[in-house]
mmCIF file of C-alpha atoms and ligand atoms in Angstrom:
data_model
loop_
_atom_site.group_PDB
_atom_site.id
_atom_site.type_symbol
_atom_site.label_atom_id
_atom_site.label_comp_id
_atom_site.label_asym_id
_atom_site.label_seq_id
_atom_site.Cartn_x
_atom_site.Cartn_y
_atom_site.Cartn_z
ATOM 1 C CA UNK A 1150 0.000 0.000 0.000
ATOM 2 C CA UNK A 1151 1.241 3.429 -0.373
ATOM 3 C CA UNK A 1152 2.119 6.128 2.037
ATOM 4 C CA UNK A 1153 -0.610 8.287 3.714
ATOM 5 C CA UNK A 1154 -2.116 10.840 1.448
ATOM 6 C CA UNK A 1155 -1.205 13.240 4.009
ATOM 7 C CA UNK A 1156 1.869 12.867 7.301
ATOM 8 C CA UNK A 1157 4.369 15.167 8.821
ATOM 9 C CA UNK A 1158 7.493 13.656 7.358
ATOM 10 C CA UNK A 1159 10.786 14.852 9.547
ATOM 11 C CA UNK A 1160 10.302 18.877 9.176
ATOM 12 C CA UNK A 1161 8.208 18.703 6.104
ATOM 13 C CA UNK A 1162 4.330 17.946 5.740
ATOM 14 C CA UNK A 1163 4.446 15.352 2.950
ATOM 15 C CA UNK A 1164 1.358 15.044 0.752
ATOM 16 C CA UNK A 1165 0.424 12.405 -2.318
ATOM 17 C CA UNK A 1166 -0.575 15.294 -4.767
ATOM 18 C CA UNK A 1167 -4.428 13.911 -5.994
ATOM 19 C CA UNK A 1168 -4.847 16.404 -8.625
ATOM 20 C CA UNK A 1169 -2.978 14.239 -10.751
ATOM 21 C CA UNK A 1170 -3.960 10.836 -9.882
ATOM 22 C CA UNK A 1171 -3.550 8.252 -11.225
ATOM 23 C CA UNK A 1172 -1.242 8.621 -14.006
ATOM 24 C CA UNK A 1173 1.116 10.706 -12.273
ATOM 25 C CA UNK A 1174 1.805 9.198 -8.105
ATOM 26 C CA UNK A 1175 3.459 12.079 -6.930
ATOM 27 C CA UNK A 1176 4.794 13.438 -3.579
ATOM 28 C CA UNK A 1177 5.047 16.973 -2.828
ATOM 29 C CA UNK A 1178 6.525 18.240 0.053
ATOM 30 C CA UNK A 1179 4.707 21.110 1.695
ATOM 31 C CA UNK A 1180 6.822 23.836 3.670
ATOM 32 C CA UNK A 1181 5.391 27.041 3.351
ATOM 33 C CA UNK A 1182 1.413 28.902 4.147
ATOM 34 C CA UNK A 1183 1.558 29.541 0.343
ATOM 35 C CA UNK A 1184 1.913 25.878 -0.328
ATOM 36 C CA UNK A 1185 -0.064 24.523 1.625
ATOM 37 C CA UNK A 1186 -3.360 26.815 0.624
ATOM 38 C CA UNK A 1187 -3.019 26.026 -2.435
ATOM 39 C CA UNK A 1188 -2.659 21.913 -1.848
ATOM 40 C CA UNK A 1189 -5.979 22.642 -0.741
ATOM 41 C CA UNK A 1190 -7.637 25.294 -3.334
ATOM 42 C CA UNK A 1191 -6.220 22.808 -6.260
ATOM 43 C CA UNK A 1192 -7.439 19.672 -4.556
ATOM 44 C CA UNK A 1193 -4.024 18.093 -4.139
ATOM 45 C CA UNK A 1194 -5.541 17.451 -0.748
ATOM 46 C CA UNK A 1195 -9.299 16.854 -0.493
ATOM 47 C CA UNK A 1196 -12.150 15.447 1.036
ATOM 48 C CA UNK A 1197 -13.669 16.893 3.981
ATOM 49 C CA UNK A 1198 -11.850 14.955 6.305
ATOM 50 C CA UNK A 1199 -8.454 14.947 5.001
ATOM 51 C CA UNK A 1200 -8.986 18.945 4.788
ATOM 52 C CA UNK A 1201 -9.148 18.374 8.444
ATOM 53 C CA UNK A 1202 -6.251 17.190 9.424
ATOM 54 C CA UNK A 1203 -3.795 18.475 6.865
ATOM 55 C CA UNK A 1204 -5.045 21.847 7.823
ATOM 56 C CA UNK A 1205 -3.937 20.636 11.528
ATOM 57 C CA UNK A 1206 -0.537 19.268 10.508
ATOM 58 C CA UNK A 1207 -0.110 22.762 8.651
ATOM 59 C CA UNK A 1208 -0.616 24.585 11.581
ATOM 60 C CA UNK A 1209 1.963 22.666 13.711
ATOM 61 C CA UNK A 1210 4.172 22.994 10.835
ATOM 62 C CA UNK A 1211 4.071 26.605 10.709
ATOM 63 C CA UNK A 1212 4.979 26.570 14.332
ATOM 64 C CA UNK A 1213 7.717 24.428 14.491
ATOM 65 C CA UNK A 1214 9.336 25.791 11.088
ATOM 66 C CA UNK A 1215 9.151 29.342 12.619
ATOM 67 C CA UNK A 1216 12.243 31.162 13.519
ATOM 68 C CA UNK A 1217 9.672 34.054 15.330
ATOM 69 C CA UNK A 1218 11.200 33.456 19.411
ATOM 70 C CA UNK A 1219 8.829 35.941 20.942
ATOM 71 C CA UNK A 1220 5.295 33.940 21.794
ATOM 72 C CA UNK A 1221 2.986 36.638 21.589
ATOM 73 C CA UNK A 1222 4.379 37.539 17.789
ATOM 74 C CA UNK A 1223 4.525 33.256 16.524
ATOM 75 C CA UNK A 1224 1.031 33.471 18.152
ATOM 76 C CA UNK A 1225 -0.095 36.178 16.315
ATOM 77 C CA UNK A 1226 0.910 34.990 12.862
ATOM 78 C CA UNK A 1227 -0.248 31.341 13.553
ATOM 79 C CA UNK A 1228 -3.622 32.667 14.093
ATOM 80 C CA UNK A 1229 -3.869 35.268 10.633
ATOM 81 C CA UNK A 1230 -2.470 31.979 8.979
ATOM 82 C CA UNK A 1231 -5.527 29.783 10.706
ATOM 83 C CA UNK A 1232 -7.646 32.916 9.098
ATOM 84 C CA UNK A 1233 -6.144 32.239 5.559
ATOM 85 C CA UNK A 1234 -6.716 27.966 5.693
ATOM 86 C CA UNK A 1235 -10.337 28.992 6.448
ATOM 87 C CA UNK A 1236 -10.614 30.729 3.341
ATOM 88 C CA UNK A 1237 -9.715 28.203 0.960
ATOM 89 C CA UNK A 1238 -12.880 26.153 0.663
ATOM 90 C CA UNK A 1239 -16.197 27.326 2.227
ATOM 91 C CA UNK A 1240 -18.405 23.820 2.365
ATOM 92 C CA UNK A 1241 -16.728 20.683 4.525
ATOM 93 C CA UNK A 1242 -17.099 22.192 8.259
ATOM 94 C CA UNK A 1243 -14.312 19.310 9.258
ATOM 95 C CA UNK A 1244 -11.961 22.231 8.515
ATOM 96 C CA UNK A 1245 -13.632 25.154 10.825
ATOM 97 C CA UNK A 1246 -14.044 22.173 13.861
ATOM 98 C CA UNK A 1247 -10.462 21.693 13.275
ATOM 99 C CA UNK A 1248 -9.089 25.136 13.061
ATOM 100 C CA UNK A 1249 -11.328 26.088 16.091
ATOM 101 C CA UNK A 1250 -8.798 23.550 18.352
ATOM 102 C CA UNK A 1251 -5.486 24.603 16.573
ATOM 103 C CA UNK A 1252 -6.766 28.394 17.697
ATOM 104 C CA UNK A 1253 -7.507 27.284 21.379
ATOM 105 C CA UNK A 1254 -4.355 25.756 21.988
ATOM 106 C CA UNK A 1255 -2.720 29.100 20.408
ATOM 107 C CA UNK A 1256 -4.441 31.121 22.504
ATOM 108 C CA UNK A 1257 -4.246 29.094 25.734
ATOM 109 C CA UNK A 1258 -0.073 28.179 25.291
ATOM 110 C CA UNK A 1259 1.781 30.182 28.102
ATOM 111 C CA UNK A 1260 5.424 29.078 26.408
ATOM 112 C CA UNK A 1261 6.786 28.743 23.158
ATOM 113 C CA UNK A 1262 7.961 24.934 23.511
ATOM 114 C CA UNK A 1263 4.514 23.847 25.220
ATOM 115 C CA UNK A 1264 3.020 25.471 21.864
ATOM 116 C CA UNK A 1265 4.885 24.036 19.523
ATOM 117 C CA UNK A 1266 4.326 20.473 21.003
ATOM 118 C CA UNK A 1267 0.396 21.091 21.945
ATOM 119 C CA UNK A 1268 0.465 21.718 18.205
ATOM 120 C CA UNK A 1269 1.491 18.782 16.789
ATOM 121 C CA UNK A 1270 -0.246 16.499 19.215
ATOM 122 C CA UNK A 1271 -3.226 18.052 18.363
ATOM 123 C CA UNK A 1272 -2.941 17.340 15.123
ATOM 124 C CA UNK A 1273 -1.826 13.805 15.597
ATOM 125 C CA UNK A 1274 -4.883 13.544 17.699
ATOM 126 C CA UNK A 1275 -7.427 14.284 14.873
ATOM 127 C CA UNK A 1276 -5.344 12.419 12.299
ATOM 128 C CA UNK A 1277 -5.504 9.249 15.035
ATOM 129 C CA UNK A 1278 -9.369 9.991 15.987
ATOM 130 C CA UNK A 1279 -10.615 9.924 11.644
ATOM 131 C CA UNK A 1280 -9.104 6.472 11.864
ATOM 132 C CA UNK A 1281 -11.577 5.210 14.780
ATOM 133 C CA UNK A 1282 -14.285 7.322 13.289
ATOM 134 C CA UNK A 1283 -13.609 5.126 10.250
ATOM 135 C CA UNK A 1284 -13.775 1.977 11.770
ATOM 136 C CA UNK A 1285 -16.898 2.533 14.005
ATOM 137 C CA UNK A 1286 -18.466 4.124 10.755
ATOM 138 C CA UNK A 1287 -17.764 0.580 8.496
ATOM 139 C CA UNK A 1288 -18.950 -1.141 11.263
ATOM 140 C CA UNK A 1289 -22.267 0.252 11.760
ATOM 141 C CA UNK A 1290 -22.645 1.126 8.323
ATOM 142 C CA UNK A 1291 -22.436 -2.708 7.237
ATOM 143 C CA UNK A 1292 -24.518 -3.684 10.241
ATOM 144 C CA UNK A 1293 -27.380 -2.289 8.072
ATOM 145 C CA UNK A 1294 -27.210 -4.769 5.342
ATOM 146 C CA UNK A 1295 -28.414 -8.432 5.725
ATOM 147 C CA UNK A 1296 -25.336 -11.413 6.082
ATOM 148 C CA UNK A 1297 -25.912 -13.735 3.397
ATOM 149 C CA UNK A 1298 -26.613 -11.561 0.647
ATOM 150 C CA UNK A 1299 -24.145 -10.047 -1.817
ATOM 151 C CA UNK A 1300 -25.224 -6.115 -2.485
ATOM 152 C CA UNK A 1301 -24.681 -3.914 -5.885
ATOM 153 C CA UNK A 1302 -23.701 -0.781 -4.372
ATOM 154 C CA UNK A 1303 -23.584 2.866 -5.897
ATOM 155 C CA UNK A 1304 -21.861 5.691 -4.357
ATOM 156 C CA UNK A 1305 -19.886 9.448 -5.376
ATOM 157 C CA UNK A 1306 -17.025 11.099 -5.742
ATOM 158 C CA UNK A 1307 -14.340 9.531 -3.379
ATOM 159 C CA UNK A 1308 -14.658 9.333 0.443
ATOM 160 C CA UNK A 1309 -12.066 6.471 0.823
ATOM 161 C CA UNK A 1310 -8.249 6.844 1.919
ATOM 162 C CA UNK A 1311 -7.663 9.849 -0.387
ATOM 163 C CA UNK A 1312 -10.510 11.630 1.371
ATOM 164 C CA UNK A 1313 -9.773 10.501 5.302
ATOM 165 C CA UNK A 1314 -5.894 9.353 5.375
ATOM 166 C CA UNK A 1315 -7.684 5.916 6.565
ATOM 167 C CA UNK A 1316 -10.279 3.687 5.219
ATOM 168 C CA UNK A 1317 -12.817 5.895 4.454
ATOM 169 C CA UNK A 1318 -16.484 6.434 5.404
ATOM 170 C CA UNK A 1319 -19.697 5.603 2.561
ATOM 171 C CA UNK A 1320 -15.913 3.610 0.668
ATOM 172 C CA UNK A 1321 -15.101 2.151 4.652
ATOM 173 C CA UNK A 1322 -18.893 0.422 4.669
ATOM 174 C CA UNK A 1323 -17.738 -0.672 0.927
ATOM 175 C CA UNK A 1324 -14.925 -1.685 2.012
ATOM 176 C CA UNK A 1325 -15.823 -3.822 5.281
ATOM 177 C CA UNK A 1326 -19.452 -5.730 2.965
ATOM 178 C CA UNK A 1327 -16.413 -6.736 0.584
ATOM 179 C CA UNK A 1328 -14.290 -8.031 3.651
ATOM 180 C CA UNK A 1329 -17.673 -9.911 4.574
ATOM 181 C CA UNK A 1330 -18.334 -11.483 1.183
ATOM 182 C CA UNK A 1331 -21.688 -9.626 1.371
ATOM 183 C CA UNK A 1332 -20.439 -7.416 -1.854
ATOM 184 C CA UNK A 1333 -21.573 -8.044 -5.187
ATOM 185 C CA UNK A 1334 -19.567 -4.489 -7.328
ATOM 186 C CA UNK A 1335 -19.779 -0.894 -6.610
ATOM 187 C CA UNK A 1336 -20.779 1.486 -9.168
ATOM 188 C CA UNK A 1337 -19.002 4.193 -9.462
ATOM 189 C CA UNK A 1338 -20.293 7.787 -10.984
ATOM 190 C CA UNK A 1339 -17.036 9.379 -12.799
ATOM 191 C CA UNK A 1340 -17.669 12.494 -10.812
ATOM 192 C CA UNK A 1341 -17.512 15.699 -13.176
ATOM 193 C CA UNK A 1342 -15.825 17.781 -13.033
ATOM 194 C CA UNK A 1343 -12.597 16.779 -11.595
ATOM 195 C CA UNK A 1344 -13.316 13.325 -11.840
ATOM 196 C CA UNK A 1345 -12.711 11.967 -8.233
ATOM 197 C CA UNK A 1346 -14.745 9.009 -8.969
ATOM 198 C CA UNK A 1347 -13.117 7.891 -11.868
ATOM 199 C CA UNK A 1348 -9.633 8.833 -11.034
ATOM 200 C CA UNK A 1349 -9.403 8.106 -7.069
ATOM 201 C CA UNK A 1350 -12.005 5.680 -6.049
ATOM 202 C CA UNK A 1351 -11.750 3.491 -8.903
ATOM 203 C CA UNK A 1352 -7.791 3.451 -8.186
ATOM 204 C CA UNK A 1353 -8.079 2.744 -4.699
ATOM 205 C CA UNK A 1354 -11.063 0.062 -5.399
ATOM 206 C CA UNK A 1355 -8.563 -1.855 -7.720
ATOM 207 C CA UNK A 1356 -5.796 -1.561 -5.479
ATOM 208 C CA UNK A 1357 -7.959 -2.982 -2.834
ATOM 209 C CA UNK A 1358 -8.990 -5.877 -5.260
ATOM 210 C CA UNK A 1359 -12.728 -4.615 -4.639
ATOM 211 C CA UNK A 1360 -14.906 -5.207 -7.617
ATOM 212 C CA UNK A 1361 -15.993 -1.500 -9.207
ATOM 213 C CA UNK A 1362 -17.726 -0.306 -12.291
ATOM 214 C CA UNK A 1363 -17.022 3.044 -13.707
ATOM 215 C CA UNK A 1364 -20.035 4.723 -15.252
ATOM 216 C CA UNK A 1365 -20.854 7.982 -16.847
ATOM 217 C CA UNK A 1366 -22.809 10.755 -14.395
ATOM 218 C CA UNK A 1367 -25.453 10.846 -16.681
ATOM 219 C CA UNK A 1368 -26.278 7.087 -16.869
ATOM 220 C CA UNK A 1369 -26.884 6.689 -12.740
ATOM 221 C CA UNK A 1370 -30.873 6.060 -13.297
ATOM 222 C CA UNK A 1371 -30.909 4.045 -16.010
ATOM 223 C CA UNK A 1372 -27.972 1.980 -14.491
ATOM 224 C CA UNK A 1373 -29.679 1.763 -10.837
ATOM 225 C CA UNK A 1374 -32.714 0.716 -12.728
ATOM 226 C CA UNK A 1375 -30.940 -2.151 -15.413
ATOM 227 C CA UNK A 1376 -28.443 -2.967 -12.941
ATOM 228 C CA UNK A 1377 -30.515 -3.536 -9.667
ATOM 229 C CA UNK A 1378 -28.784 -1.620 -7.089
ATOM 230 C CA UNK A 1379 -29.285 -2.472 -3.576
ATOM 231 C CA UNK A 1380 -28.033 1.094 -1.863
ATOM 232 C CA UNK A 1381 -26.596 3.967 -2.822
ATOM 233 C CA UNK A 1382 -23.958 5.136 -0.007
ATOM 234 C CA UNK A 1383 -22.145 8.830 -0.004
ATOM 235 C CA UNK A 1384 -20.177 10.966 2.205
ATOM 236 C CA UNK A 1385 -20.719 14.607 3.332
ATOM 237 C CA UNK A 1386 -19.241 17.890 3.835
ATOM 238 C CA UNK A 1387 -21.617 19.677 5.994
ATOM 239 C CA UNK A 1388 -24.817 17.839 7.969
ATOM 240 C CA UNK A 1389 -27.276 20.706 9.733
ATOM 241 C CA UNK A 1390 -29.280 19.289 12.259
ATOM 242 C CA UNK A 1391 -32.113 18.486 10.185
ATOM 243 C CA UNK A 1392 -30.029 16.012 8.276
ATOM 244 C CA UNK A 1393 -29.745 18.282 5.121
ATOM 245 C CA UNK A 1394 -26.232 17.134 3.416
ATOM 246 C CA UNK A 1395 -24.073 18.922 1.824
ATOM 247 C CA UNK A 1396 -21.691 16.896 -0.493
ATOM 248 C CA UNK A 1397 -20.319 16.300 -4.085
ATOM 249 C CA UNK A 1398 -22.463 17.788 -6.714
ATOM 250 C CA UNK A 1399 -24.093 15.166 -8.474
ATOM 251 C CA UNK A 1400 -25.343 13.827 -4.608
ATOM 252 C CA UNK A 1401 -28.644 15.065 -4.683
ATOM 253 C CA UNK A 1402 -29.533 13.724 -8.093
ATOM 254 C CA UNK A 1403 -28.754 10.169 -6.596
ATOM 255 C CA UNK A 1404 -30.733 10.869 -3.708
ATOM 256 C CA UNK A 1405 -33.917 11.818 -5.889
ATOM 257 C CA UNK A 1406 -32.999 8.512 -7.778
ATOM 258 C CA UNK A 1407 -32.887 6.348 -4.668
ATOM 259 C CA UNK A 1408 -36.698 7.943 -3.991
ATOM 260 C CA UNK A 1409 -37.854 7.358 -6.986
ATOM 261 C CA UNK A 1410 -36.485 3.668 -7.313
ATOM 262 C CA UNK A 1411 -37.306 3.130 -3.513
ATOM 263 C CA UNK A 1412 -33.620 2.010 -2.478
ATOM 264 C CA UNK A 1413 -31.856 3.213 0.506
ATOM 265 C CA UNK A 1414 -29.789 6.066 0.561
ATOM 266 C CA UNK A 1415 -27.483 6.128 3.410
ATOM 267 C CA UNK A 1416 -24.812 9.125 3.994
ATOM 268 C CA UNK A 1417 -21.663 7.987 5.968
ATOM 269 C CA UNK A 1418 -19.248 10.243 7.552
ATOM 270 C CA UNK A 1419 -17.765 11.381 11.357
ATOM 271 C CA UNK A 1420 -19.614 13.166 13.508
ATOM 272 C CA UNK A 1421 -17.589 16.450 13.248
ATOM 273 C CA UNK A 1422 -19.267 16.529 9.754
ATOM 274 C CA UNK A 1423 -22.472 17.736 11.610
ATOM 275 C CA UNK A 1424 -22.507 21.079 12.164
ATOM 276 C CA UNK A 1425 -24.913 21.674 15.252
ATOM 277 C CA UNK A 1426 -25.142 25.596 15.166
ATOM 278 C CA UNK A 1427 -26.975 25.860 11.950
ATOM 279 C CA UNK A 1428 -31.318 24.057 11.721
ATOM 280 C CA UNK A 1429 -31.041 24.006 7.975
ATOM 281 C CA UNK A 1430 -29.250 23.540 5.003
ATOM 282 C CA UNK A 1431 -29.765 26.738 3.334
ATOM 283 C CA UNK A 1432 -27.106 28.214 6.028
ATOM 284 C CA UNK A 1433 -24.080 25.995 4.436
ATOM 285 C CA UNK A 1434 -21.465 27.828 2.317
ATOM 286 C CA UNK A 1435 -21.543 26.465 -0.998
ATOM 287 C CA UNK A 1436 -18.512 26.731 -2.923
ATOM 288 C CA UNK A 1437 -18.470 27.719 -6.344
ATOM 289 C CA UNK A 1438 -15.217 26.875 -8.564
ATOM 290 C CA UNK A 1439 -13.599 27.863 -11.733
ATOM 291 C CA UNK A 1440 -15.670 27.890 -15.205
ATOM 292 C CA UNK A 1441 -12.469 26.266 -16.781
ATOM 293 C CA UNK A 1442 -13.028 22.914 -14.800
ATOM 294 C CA UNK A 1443 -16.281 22.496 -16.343
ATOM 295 C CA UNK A 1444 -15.108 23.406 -20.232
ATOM 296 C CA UNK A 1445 -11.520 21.731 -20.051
ATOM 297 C CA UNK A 1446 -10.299 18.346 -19.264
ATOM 298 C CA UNK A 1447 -6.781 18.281 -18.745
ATOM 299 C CA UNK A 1448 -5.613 20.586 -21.282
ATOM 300 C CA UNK A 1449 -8.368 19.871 -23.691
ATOM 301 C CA UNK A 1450 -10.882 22.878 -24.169
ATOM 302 C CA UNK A 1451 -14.159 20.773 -24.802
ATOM 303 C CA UNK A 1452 -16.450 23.556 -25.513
ATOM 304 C CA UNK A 1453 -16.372 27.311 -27.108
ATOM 305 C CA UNK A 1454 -13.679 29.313 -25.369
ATOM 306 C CA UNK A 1455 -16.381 32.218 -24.402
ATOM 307 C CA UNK A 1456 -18.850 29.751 -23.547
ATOM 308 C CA UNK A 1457 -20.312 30.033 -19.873
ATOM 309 C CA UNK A 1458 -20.021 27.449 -17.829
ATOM 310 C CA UNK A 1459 -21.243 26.965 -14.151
ATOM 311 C CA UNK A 1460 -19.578 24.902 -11.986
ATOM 312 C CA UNK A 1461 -21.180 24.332 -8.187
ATOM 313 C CA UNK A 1462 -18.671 22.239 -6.574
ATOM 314 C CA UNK A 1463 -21.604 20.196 -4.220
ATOM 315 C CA UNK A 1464 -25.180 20.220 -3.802
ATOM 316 C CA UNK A 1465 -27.711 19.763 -0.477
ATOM 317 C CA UNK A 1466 -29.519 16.499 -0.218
ATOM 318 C CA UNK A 1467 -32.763 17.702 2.386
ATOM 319 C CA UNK A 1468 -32.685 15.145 4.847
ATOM 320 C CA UNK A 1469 -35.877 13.382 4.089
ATOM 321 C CA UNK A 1470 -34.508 11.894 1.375
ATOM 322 C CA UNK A 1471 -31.573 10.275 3.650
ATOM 323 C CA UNK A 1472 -33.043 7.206 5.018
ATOM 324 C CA UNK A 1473 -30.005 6.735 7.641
ATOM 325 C CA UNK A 1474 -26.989 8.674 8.497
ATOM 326 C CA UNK A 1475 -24.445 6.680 9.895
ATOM 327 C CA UNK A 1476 -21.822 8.569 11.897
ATOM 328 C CA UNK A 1477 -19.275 7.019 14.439
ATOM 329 C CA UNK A 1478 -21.713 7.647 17.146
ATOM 330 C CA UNK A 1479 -24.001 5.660 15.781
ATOM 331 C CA UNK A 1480 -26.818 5.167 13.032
ATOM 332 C CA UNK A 1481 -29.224 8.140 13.291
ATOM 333 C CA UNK A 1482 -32.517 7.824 11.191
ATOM 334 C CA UNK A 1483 -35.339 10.158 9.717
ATOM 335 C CA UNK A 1484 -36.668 12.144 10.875
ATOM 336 C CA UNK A 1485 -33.518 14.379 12.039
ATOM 337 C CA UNK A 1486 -33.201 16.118 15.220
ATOM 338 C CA UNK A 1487 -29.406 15.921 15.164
ATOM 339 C CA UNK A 1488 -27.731 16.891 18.812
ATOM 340 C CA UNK A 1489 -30.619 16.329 20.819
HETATM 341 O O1 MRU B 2049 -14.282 18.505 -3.730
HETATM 342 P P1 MRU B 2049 -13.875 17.325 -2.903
HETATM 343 O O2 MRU B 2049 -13.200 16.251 -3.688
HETATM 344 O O3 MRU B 2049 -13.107 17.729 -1.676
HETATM 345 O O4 MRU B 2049 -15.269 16.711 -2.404
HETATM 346 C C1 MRU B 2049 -15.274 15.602 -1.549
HETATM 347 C C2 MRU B 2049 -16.626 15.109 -1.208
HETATM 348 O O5 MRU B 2049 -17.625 15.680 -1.573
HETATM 349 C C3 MRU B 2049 -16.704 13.919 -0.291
HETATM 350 O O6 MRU B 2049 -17.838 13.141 -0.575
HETATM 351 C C4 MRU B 2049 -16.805 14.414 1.158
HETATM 352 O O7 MRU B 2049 -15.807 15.332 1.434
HETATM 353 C C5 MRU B 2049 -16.719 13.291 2.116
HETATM 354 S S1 MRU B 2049 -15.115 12.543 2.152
HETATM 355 C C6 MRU B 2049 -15.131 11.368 3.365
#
């Protein structure tokens, strides 16, 4: 298997760059604010939780590279960097939970030492906890299929390794109904723009030896129909405590699906996707990206060069169309009072 997507590597944070997956495997080797904002605003780190915790690692890497000795100065520039991570991508609230406990321990730290190592094991911390969160998630997330029976499963974008630094959370319940024998194939959407699903989920599928299908966006209902899938499973970005997800773009169109064929729909991810101070969700950020993802591929222009494109990089699934959401605390079902 190959190294973690993201670690601290001596004094370095060491990242696979994903933006290029998977004909070029690539490290890069993050040293600098600059860098690492824009590992994150190109998606050579991505997925709400890996945001997390590369965000984290940045932090403590900032820290420790400094040569600032006064605390109250290194304190003060660790916390306008924090303010600069924050603004690279609006949607996955992993990153504001995260940034919220890199701030605390800033603000708390009475030496320069005790901050630097507070730093990093915070970040260790949340890079340890996704791993459990993981686990737990696989584990109840299987729990809702019946043993015996072998399950044609469709899911989005990539929420497996590349998106957690572990196994994953809708890919981790993949992953642990293949372990079981109670996995037929996934189906996998290609995931326009930037092609997660065909470029990172089908890699790490094969790699893992699990059976996968890669299919166009635009055939998911006639496939769910001609195919018989059992369950559609996806991630999230942002839950509100109605259960409203927000996630890849291309989500909500599966959930309608799964409505309209009468299948499950099941969203799978840690509980520090749930954002308990907003009811709705019409209050999540939605990020909007670059015209010129939607009209190139690559470095092929695929439509008029003054053509207008719009390019919504996720969508919000309303939570009664989410049959379950399975979270490391547990499997919470419709309707959604989330945090009570
Ligand atoms: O734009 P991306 O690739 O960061 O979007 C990722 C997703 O939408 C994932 O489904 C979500 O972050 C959950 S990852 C466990």
């Amino acid at each position: 298997m190959l190294n973690k997507p993201v670690e601290l590597y001596r004094d370095t944070l060491r990242i696979i760059d994903q933006s290029r997956l998977p004909d070029l495997m690539r490290y890069e080797y993050i040293y600098t604010l600059g860098e690492g904002v824009r590992a994150i605003t190109e998606l050579k780190v991505r997925g709400a939780p890996l945001i997390a915790i590369f965000a984290a690692y940045l932090v403590a890497l900032l820290a420790i590279r400094s040569r600032e000795k006064k605390l109250k100065r290194l304190k003060s520039r660790l916390l306008r960097a924090i303010q600069r991570i924050e603004n690279t991508r609006p949607t996955a609230v992993n990153l504001f939970k995260a940034m919220d406990e890199m701030r605390n321990i800033i603000q708390r730290a009475e030496k320069r030492d005790e901050l630097l190592k507070l730093l990093r094991e915070k970040a260790e911390e949340i890079d340890k906890k996704e791993a459990t969160n993981c686990e737990k998630i696989a584990e109840y997330g299987a729990g809702l299929f019946e043993e015996g029976k072998k399950y044609r499963i469709m899911t989005i974008c990539n929420t497996g390794y590349f998106a957690t630094n572990h196994i994953g959370t809708a890919l981790g319940i993949i992953y642990k109904l293949h372990e079981r024998g109670m996995l037929d194939r996934v189906y996998v959407p290609e995931t326009r723009p930037l092609l997660q699903g065909a470029r990172l989920t089908m890699w790490e599928l094969s790699q893992n030896s699990v059976p996968a299908i890669l299919i166009t966006d635009n055939s998911t209902g006639f496939v769910i129909e001609r195919e018989k899938i059992d369950a559609i499973i996806v991630g999230a970005d942002r839950i509100a405590r109605n259960g409203d997800t927000a996630n890849k773009i291309g989500t909500l169109n599966l959930a309608i699906l799964a409505s309209y064929f009468d299948i499950p729909f099941y969203v799978a991810a840690p509980f520090t996707s749930i954002d308990l101070t907003i009811s709705s969700g019409f209050e999540i950020p939605i990020e909007k990206r670059s015209e010129n993802e939607v009209k190139w591929i690559r470095k092929c222009l695929i439509t008029k060069e003054d053509a207008k494109a719009l390019n919504y990089a996720f969508d919000i699934t309303p939570g009664f169309l989410i049959t379950s959401i399975v979270t490391d605390r547990g499997v919470f079902k419709k309707p959604y009072n989330l945090g009570q």
